[in-house]
XYZ file of C-alpha atoms in Angstrom:
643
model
C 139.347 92.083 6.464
C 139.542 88.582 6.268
C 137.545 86.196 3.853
C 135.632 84.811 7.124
C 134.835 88.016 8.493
C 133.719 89.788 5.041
C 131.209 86.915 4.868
C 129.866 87.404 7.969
C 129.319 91.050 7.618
C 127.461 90.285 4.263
C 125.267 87.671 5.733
C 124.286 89.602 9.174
C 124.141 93.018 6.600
C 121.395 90.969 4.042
C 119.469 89.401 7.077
C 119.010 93.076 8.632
C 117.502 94.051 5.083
C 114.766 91.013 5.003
C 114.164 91.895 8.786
C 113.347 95.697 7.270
C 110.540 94.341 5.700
C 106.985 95.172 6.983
C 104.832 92.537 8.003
C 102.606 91.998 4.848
C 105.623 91.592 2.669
C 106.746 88.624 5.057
C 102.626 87.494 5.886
C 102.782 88.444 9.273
C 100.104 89.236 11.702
C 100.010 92.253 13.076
C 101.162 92.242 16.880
C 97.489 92.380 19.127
C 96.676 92.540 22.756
C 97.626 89.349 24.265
C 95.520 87.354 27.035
C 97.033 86.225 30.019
C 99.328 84.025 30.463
C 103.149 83.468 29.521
C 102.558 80.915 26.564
C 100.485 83.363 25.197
C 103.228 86.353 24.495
C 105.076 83.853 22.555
C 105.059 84.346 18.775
C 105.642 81.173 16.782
C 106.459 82.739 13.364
C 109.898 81.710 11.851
C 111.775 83.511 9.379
C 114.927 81.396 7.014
C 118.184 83.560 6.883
C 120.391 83.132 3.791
C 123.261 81.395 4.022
C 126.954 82.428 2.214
C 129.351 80.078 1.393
C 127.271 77.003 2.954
C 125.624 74.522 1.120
C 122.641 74.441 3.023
C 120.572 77.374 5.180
C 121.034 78.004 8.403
C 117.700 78.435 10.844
C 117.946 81.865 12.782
C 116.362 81.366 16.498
C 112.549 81.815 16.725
C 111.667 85.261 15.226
C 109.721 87.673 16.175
C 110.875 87.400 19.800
C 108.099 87.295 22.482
C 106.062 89.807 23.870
C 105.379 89.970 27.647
C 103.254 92.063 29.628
C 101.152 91.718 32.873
C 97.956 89.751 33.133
C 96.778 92.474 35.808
C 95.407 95.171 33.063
C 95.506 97.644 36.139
C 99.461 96.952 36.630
C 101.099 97.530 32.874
C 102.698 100.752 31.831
C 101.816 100.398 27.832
C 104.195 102.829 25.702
C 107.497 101.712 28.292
C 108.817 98.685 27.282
C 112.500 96.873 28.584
C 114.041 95.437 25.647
C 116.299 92.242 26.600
C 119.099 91.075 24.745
C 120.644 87.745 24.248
C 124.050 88.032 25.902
C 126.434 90.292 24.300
C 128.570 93.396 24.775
C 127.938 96.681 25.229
C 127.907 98.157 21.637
C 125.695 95.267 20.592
C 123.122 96.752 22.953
C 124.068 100.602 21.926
C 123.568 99.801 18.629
C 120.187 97.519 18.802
C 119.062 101.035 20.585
C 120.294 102.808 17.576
C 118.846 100.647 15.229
C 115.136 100.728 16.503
C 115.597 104.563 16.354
C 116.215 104.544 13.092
C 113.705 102.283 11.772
C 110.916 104.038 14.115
C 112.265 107.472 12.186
C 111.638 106.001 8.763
C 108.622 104.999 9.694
C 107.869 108.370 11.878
C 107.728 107.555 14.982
C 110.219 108.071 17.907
C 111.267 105.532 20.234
C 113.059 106.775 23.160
C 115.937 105.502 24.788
C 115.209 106.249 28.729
C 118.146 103.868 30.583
C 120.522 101.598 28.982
C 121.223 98.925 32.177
C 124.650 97.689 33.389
C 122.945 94.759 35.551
C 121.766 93.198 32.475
C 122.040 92.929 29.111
C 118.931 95.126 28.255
C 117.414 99.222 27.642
C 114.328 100.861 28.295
C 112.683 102.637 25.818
C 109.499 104.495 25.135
C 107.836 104.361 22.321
C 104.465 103.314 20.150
C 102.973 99.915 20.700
C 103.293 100.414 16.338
C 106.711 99.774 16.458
C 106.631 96.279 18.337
C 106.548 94.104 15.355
C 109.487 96.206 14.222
C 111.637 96.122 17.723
C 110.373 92.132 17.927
C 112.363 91.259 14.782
C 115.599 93.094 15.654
C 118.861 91.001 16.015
C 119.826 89.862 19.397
C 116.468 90.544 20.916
C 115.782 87.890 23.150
C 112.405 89.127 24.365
C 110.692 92.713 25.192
C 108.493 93.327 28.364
C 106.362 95.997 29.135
C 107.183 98.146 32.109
C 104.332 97.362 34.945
C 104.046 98.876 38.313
C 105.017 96.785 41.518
C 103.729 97.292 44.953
C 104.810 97.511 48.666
C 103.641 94.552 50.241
C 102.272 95.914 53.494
C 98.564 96.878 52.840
C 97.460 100.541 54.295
C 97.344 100.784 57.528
C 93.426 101.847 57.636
C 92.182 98.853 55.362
C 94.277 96.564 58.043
C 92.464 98.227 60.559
C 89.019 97.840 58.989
C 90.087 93.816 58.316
C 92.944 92.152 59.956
C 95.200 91.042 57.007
C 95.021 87.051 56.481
C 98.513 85.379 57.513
C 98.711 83.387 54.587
C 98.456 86.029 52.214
C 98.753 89.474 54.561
C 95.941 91.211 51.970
C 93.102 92.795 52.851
C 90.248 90.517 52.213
C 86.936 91.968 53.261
C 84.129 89.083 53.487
C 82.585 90.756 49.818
C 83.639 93.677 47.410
C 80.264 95.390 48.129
C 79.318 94.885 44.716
C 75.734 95.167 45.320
C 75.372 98.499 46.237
C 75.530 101.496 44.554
C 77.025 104.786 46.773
C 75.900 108.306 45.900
C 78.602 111.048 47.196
C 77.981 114.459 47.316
C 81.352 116.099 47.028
C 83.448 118.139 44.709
C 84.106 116.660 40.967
C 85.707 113.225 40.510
C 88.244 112.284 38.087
C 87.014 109.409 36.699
C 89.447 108.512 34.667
C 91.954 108.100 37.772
C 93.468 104.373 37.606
C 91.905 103.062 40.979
C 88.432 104.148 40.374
C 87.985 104.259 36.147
C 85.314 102.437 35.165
C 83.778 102.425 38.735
C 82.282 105.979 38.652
C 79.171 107.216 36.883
C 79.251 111.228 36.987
C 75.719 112.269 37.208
C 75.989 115.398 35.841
C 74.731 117.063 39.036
C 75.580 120.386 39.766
C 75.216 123.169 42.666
C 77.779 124.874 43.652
C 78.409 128.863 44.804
C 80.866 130.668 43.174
C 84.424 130.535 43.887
C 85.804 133.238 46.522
C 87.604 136.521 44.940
C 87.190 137.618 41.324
C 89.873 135.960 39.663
C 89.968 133.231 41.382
C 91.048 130.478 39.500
C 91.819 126.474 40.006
C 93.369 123.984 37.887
C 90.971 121.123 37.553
C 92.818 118.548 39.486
C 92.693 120.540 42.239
C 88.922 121.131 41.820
C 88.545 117.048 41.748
C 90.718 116.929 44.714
C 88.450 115.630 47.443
C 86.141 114.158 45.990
C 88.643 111.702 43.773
C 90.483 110.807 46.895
C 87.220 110.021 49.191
C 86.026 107.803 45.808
C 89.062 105.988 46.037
C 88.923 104.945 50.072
C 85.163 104.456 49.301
C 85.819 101.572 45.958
C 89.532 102.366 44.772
C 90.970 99.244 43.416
C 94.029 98.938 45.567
C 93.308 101.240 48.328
C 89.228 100.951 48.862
C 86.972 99.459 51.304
C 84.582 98.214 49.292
C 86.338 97.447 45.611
C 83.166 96.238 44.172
C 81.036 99.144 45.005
C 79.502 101.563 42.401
C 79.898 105.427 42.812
C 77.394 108.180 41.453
C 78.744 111.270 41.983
C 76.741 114.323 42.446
C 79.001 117.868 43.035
C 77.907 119.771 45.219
C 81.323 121.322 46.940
C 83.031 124.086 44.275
C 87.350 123.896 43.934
C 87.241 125.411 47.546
C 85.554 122.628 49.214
C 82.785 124.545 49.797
C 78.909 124.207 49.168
C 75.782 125.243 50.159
C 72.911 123.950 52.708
C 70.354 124.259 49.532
C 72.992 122.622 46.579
C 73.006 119.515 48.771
C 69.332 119.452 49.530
C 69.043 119.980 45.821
C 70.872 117.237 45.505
C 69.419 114.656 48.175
C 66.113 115.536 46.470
C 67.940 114.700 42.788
C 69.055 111.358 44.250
C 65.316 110.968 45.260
C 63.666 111.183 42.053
C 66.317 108.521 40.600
C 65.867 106.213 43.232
C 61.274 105.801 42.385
C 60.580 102.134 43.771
C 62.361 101.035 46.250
C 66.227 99.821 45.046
C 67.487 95.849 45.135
C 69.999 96.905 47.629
C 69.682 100.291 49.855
C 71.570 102.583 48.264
C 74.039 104.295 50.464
C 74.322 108.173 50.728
C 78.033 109.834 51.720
C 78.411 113.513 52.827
C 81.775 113.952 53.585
C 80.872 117.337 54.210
C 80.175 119.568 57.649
C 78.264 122.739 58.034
C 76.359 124.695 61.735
C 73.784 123.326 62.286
C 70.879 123.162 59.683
C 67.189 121.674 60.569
C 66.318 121.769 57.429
C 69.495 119.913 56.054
C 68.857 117.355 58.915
C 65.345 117.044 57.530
C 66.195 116.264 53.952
C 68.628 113.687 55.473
C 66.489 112.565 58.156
C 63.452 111.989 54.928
C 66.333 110.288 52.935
C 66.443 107.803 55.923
C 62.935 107.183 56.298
C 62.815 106.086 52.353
C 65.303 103.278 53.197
C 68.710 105.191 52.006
C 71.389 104.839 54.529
C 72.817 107.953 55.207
C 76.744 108.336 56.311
C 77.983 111.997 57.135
C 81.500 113.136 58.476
C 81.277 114.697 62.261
C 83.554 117.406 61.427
C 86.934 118.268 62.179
C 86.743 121.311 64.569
C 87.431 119.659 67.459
C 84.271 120.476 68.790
C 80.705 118.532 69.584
C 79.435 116.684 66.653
C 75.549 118.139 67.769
C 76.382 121.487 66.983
C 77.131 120.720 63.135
C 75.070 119.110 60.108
C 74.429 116.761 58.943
C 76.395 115.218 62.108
C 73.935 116.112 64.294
C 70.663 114.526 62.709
C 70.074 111.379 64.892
C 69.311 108.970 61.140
C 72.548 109.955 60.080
C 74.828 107.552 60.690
C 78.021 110.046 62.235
C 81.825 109.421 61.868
C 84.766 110.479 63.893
C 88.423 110.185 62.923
C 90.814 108.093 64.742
C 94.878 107.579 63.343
C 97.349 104.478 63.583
C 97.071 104.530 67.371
C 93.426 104.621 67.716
C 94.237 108.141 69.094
C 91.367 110.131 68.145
C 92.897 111.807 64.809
C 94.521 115.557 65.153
C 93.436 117.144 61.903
C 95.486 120.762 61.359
C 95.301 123.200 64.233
C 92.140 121.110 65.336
C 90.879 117.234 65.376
C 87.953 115.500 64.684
C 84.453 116.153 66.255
C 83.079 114.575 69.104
C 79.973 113.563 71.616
C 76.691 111.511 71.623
C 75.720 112.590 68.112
C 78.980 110.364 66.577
C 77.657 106.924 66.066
C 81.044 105.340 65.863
C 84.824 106.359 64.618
C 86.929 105.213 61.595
C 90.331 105.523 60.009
C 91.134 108.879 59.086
C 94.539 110.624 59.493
C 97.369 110.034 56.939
C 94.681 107.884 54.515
C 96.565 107.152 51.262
C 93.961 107.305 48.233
C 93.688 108.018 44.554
C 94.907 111.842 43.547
C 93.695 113.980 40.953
C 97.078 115.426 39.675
C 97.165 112.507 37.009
C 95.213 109.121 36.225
C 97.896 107.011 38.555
C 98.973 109.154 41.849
C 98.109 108.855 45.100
C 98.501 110.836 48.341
C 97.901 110.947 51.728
C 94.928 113.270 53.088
C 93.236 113.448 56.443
C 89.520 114.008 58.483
C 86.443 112.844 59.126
C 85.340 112.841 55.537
C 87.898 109.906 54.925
C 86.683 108.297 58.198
C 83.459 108.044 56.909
C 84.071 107.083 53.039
C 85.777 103.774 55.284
C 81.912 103.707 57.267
C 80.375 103.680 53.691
C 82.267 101.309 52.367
C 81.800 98.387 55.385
C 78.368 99.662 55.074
C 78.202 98.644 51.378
C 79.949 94.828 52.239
C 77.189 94.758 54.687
C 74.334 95.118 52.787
C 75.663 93.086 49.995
C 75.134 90.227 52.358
C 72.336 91.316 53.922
C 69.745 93.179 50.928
C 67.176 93.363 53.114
C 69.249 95.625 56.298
C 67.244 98.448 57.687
C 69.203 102.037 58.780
C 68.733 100.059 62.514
C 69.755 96.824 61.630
C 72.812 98.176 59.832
C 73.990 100.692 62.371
C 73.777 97.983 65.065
C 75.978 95.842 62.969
C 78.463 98.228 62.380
C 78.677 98.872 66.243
C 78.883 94.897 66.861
C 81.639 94.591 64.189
C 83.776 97.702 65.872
C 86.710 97.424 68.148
C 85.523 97.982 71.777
C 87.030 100.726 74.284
C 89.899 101.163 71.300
C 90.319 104.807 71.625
C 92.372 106.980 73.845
C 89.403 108.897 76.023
C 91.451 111.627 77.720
C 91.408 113.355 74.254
C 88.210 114.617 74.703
C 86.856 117.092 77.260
C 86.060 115.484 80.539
C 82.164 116.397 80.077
C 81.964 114.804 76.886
C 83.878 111.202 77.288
C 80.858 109.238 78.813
C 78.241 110.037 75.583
C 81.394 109.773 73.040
C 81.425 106.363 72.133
C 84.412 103.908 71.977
C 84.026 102.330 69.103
C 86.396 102.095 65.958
C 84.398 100.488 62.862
C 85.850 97.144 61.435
C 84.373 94.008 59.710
C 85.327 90.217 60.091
C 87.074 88.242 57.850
C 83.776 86.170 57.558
C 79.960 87.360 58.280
C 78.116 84.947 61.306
C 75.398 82.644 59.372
C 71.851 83.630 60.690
C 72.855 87.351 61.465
C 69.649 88.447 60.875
C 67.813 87.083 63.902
C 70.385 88.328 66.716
C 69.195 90.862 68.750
C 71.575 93.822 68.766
C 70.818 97.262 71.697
C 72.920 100.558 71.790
C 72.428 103.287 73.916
C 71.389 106.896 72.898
C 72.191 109.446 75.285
C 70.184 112.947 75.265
C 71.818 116.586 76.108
C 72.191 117.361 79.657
C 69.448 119.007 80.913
C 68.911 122.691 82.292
C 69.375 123.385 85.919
C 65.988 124.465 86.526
C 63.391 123.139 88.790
C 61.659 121.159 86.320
C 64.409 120.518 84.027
C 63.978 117.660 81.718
C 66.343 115.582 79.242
C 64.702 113.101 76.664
C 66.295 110.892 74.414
C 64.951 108.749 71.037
C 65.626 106.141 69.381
C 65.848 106.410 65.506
C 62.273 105.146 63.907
C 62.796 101.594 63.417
C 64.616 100.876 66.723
C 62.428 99.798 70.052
C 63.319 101.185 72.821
C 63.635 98.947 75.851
C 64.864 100.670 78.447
C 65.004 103.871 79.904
C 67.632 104.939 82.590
C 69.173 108.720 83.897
C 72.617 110.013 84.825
C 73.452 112.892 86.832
C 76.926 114.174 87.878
C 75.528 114.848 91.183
C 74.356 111.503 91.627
C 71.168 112.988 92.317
C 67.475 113.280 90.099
C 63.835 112.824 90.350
C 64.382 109.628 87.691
C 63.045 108.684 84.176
C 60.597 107.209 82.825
C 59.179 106.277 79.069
C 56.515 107.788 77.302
C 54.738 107.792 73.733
C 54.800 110.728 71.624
C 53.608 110.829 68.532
C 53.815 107.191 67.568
C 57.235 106.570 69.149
C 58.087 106.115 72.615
C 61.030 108.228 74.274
C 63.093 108.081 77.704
C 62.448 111.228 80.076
C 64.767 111.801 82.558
C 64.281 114.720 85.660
C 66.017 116.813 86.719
C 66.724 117.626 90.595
C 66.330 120.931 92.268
C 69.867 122.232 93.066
C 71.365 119.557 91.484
C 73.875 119.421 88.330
C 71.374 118.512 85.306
C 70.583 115.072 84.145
C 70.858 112.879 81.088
C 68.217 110.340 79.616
C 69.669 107.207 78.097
C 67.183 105.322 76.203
C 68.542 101.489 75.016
C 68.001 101.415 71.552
C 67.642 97.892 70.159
C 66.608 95.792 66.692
C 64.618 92.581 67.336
C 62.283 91.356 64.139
C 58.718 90.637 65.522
C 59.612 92.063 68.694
C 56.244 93.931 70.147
C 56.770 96.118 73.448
C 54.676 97.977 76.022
C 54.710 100.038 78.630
C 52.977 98.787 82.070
C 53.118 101.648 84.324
C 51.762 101.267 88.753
C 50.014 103.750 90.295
C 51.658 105.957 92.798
C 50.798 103.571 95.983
C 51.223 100.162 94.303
C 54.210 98.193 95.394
C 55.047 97.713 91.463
C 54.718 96.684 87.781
C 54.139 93.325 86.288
C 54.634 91.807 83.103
C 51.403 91.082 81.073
C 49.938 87.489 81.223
C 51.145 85.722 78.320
C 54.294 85.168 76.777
C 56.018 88.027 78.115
C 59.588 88.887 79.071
C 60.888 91.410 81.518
C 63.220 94.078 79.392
C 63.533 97.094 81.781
C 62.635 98.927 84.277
C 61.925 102.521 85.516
C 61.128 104.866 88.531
C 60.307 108.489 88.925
C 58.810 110.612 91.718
C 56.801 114.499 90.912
C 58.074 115.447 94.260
C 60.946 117.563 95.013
C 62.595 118.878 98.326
C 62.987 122.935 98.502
C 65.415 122.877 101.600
C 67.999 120.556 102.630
C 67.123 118.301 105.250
C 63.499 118.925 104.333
C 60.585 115.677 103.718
C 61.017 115.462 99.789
C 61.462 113.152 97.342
C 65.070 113.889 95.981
C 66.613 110.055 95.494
C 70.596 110.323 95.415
C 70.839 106.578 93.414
C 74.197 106.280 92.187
C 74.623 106.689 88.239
C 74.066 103.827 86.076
C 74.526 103.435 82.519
C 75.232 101.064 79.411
C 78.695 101.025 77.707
C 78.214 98.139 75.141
C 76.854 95.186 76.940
C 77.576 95.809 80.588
C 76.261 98.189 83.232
C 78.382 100.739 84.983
C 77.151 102.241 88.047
C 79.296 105.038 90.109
C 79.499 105.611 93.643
C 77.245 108.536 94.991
C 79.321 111.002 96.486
C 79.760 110.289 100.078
C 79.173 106.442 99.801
C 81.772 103.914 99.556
C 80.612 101.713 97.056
C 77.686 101.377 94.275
C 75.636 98.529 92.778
C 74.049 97.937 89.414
C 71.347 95.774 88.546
C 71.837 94.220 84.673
C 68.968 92.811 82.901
C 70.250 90.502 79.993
C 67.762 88.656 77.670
C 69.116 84.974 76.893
C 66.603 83.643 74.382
C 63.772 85.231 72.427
C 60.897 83.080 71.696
C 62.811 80.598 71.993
C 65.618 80.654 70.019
C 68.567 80.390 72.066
C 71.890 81.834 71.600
C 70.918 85.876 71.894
C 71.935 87.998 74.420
C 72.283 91.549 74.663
C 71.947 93.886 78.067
C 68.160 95.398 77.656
C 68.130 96.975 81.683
C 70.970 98.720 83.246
C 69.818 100.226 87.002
C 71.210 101.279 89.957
C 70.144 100.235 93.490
C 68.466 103.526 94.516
C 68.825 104.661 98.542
C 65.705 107.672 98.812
C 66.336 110.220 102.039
C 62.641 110.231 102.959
C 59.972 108.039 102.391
C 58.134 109.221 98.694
C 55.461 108.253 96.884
C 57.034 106.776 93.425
C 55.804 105.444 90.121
C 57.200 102.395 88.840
C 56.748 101.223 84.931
C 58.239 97.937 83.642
C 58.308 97.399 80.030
C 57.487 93.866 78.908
C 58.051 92.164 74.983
C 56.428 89.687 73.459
């Protein structure tokens, strides 16, 4: 070896041994967490290398060598780290690895060497954030990052959906996180620990669940947090949520099987009850994603929930099957959720699909939903059905009321309607009876919540079931308790009925419609509408009088309504039987169909314009058909006037 060379060994061989030293031997800090930012993974400590053979020391470059890790806390990967070298060959990098294996031995630790790179001159290693003074000091360490997760750049298809991604930044940006409200979901276990909704869930400690099917039946526990940890995550997951900002309380009421009982969730309704007291800052939100036959008593508890001020959000079901026949779907507070996939098809869920029919409110993303998953703290996967549909209903409803505190159950459902996509989904999935009360909605929210939404006036129609065949059959639909009805209209396949009219019962007023002998059953469609300081009433002729008028005063006009007590028993015969062709609302327009026989059909539309005033609201309040009668009858005619 020559002279040159023997004193380099010597000087890189007695530099390694002062780099050996721990940090209070050479006054260094320990390495901490670093804040954000680049300058501030820089370490400015110096260390003086001995020189050999010079007159003079040489300064060593800046030592330690910087830290770096991600200023997004939810993106680092603490215990991987990529060690970079300053440019050299292979061995050098082989035997830095080496080196930081044995000094993490002597100190006992392990640090281990996962991928040595090619591309670069760098490793990967895992080990102890202990050893990153130690790894920081090596020789020919340039710098050492922490490993951090990156991301596809598309956002899911469902929250693009929900919000149309911004072209400037293609994210989903929701007009607030929904960090006002808190959302109680009654579903299996959560793991709360799970990267997208840690620190987000509070686990109530709520329990009632029926035993697991078999004897030895036995789950791991990630599979027992299954659906509940993925419907947490579309509900207020950091990446993949609807409402990011939302709280979760989560109450368990569905065992590892998914299933639960009609009592564990009233339990647990009343549960939520008692922690409620006084009335909340924001109305809390209630999510079953959960489907069971038909329970009055469940639709009760949920129906009493409602009337305290809780909004209530329920899955329809995914039997492919009408929503009425199922609970909590079927209680009219509930707000009710179908499934619809990338297409706006309506979503195919296993062997069967989601639910359908008048008692769905509106549908939502929910096939091939990609949430948080219980088999560790950062995986995902895809899952399907109405529950996921309406974790997304939840969540908008959550952004909603963080802008607007003071929202009733009406107020909010009628804003989730406005905010939907119109006539989006694919109709011919559903049975042909069933596609005129299904609605065609898919939920979504703008980018930016209209100023002054409180004072618009916003009107849905509420269809009832068909009614029986029978001579004095009868159909009557209802608003939900703090809408006002202000119309009342009837449908009949056979284009043919005795009419509708509007009564009170018991303190709320519903739409009757009647039924005509020999004819196909009838539907009552009441027009269900929000309005603040909106006071209505029925004005109702007498059988001869030529009509009804509006009460003096400031009045206006909303609907109107005919009916006759007559019926014909023979064809041909002097009766009342009126063949009007069928009119009804979809949205804000008025559809009338031809009565069979007749070449064409006419509907009358009633639309408000201004309200006391205030100009700039309009919504379609009347929706009638011109009405042909076969004989002359006596009929009562009722107009309902607002003031």
């Amino acid at each position: 070896m020559s002279p040159r060379a023997l004193e380099l060994a010597l000087l890189l061989a007695l530099a390694e041994l002062v780099l050996a030293l721990g940090p209070a031997e050479q006054g260094e800090a320990a390495v901490g967490a670093a804040p954000p930012g680049l300058a501030a993974f820089h370490r400015a400590a110096k260390v003086r290398s001995v020189g050999w053979g010079d007159s003079h020391a040489a300064e060593c470059p800046p030592n330690p060598s910087p830290l770096l890790v991600s200023p997004q806390a939810s993106w680092r990967l603490p215990g991987r780290y990529l060690v970079m070298l300053r440019a050299g060959s292979e061995a050098e990098l082989r035997g830095t690895a080496r080196r930081l294996q044995a000094r993490a031995a002597r100190r006992g630790h392990r640090a281990e060497l996962l991928h040595v790179f090619h591309l670069l001159p760098a490793f990967l290693v895992r080990m102890s954030s202990d050893l990153l003074d130690t790894a920081l000091k090596l020789p020919h360490v340039k710098y050492i990052e922490e490993d951090a997760y990156v991301f596809a750049q598309s956002i899911p298809w469902n929250l693009g959906r929900i919000v149309p991604p911004q072209p400037s930044s293609g994210a989903y940006s929701p007009p607030n996180k929904g960090d006002l409200v808190e959302i109680f979901l009654l579903d299996t276990s959560v793991q709360s620990t799970h990267r997208e909704i840690e620190g987000k869930v509070t686990v109530t400690g709520f329990e009632s669940i029926p035993e697991e099917d078999g004897t030895h039946f036995h789950r791991q526990a990630s599979k027992c947090d299954s659906h509940g940890t993925h419907v947490a995550g579309v509900l207020s997951g950091r990446d993949a949520g609807v409402a990011a900002g939302a709280k979760i309380r989560s109450l368990r009421v569905l065992n590892c099987q998914g299933k639960g009982t009609v009592s564990g969730t009233l339990m647990a309704l009343e549960s939520i009850q008692r922690t409620l007291g006084a009335r909340p800052y924001a109305p809390p939100v209630l999510l079953l994603p959960l489907a069971g036959a038909r329970s009055p008593a469940l639709n009760a508890g949920c129906r009493s929930m409602a009337r305290t001020g809780a909004v209530v959000v329920a899955a329809a079901g995914n039997y492919k099957d009408d929503a009425c026949l199922y609970s909590p779907a079927s209680e009219p507070e509930v707000i009710t959720v179908g499934a619809t996939d990338s297409e706006d098809h309506p979503a195919s869920i296993g062997t069967l699909g989601t639910n359908f029919g008048r008692c769905v409110d509106l549908f939502a993303p929910g096939d091939d939903i990609i949430g948080a998953s219980s088999d560790c703290s950062t995986c995902f996967t895809a899952r399907s059905g109405t529950s996921q549909a309406a974790a997304h209903v939840a969540g908008i409803a959550a952004v909603l009321l963080s802008a607007e505190l003071q929202l009733s159950l009406a107020e909010l459902r009628l804003r989730l309607l406005r905010f939907s996509s119109k006539n989006a989904v694919d109709t011919a999935w559903f049975p042909a009876e069933q596609r005129l009360q299904t609605p065609n909605s898919v939920a979504g929210l703008p980018t930016r919540l209209p100023a002054g939404e409180g004072e618009q006036l916003l009107c849905r129609s509420v269809w009832s079931e068909r009614s029986g065949l029978a001579r004095h059959g009868r159909a009557v639909a209802r608003c939900a308790s703090t809408e006002e009805m202000l119309s009342c209209s009837s449908f009949s396949r056979s284009s043919s009925g005795l009419g509708e009219h509007m009564e009170d019962k018991d303190g709320h007023r519903q739409c009757v419609a009647h039924s005509a002998f020999r004819g196909q059953g009838v539907y009552a469609i009441a027009r269900c509408c929000t309005r603040p300081r909106a006071e209505c009433q029925i004005n109702t002729s007498s059988p001869a009088a030529e009509g009804a008028e509006c009460s003096p005063g400031q009045h206006v006009l909303t609907g109107n309504t005919q009916h006759t007590g007559l019926q014909t028993s023979e064809p041909g015969g002097q009766g009342s039987m009126m063949t009007s062709p069928p009119a009804y609302a979809v949205d804000n327009s008025c559809v009338a169909a031809a009565v069979p026989g007749s070449s064409s059909a006419a509907a009358v539309a009633a639309e408000l314009e201004s309200f006391h005033g205030t100009a700039g609201m309009e919504a379609l309040l009347s929706c009638v058909s011109l009405a042909r009668c076969l004989s002359r009858v006596s009929r009562t005619i009722q107009a309902l006037t607002c003031s």
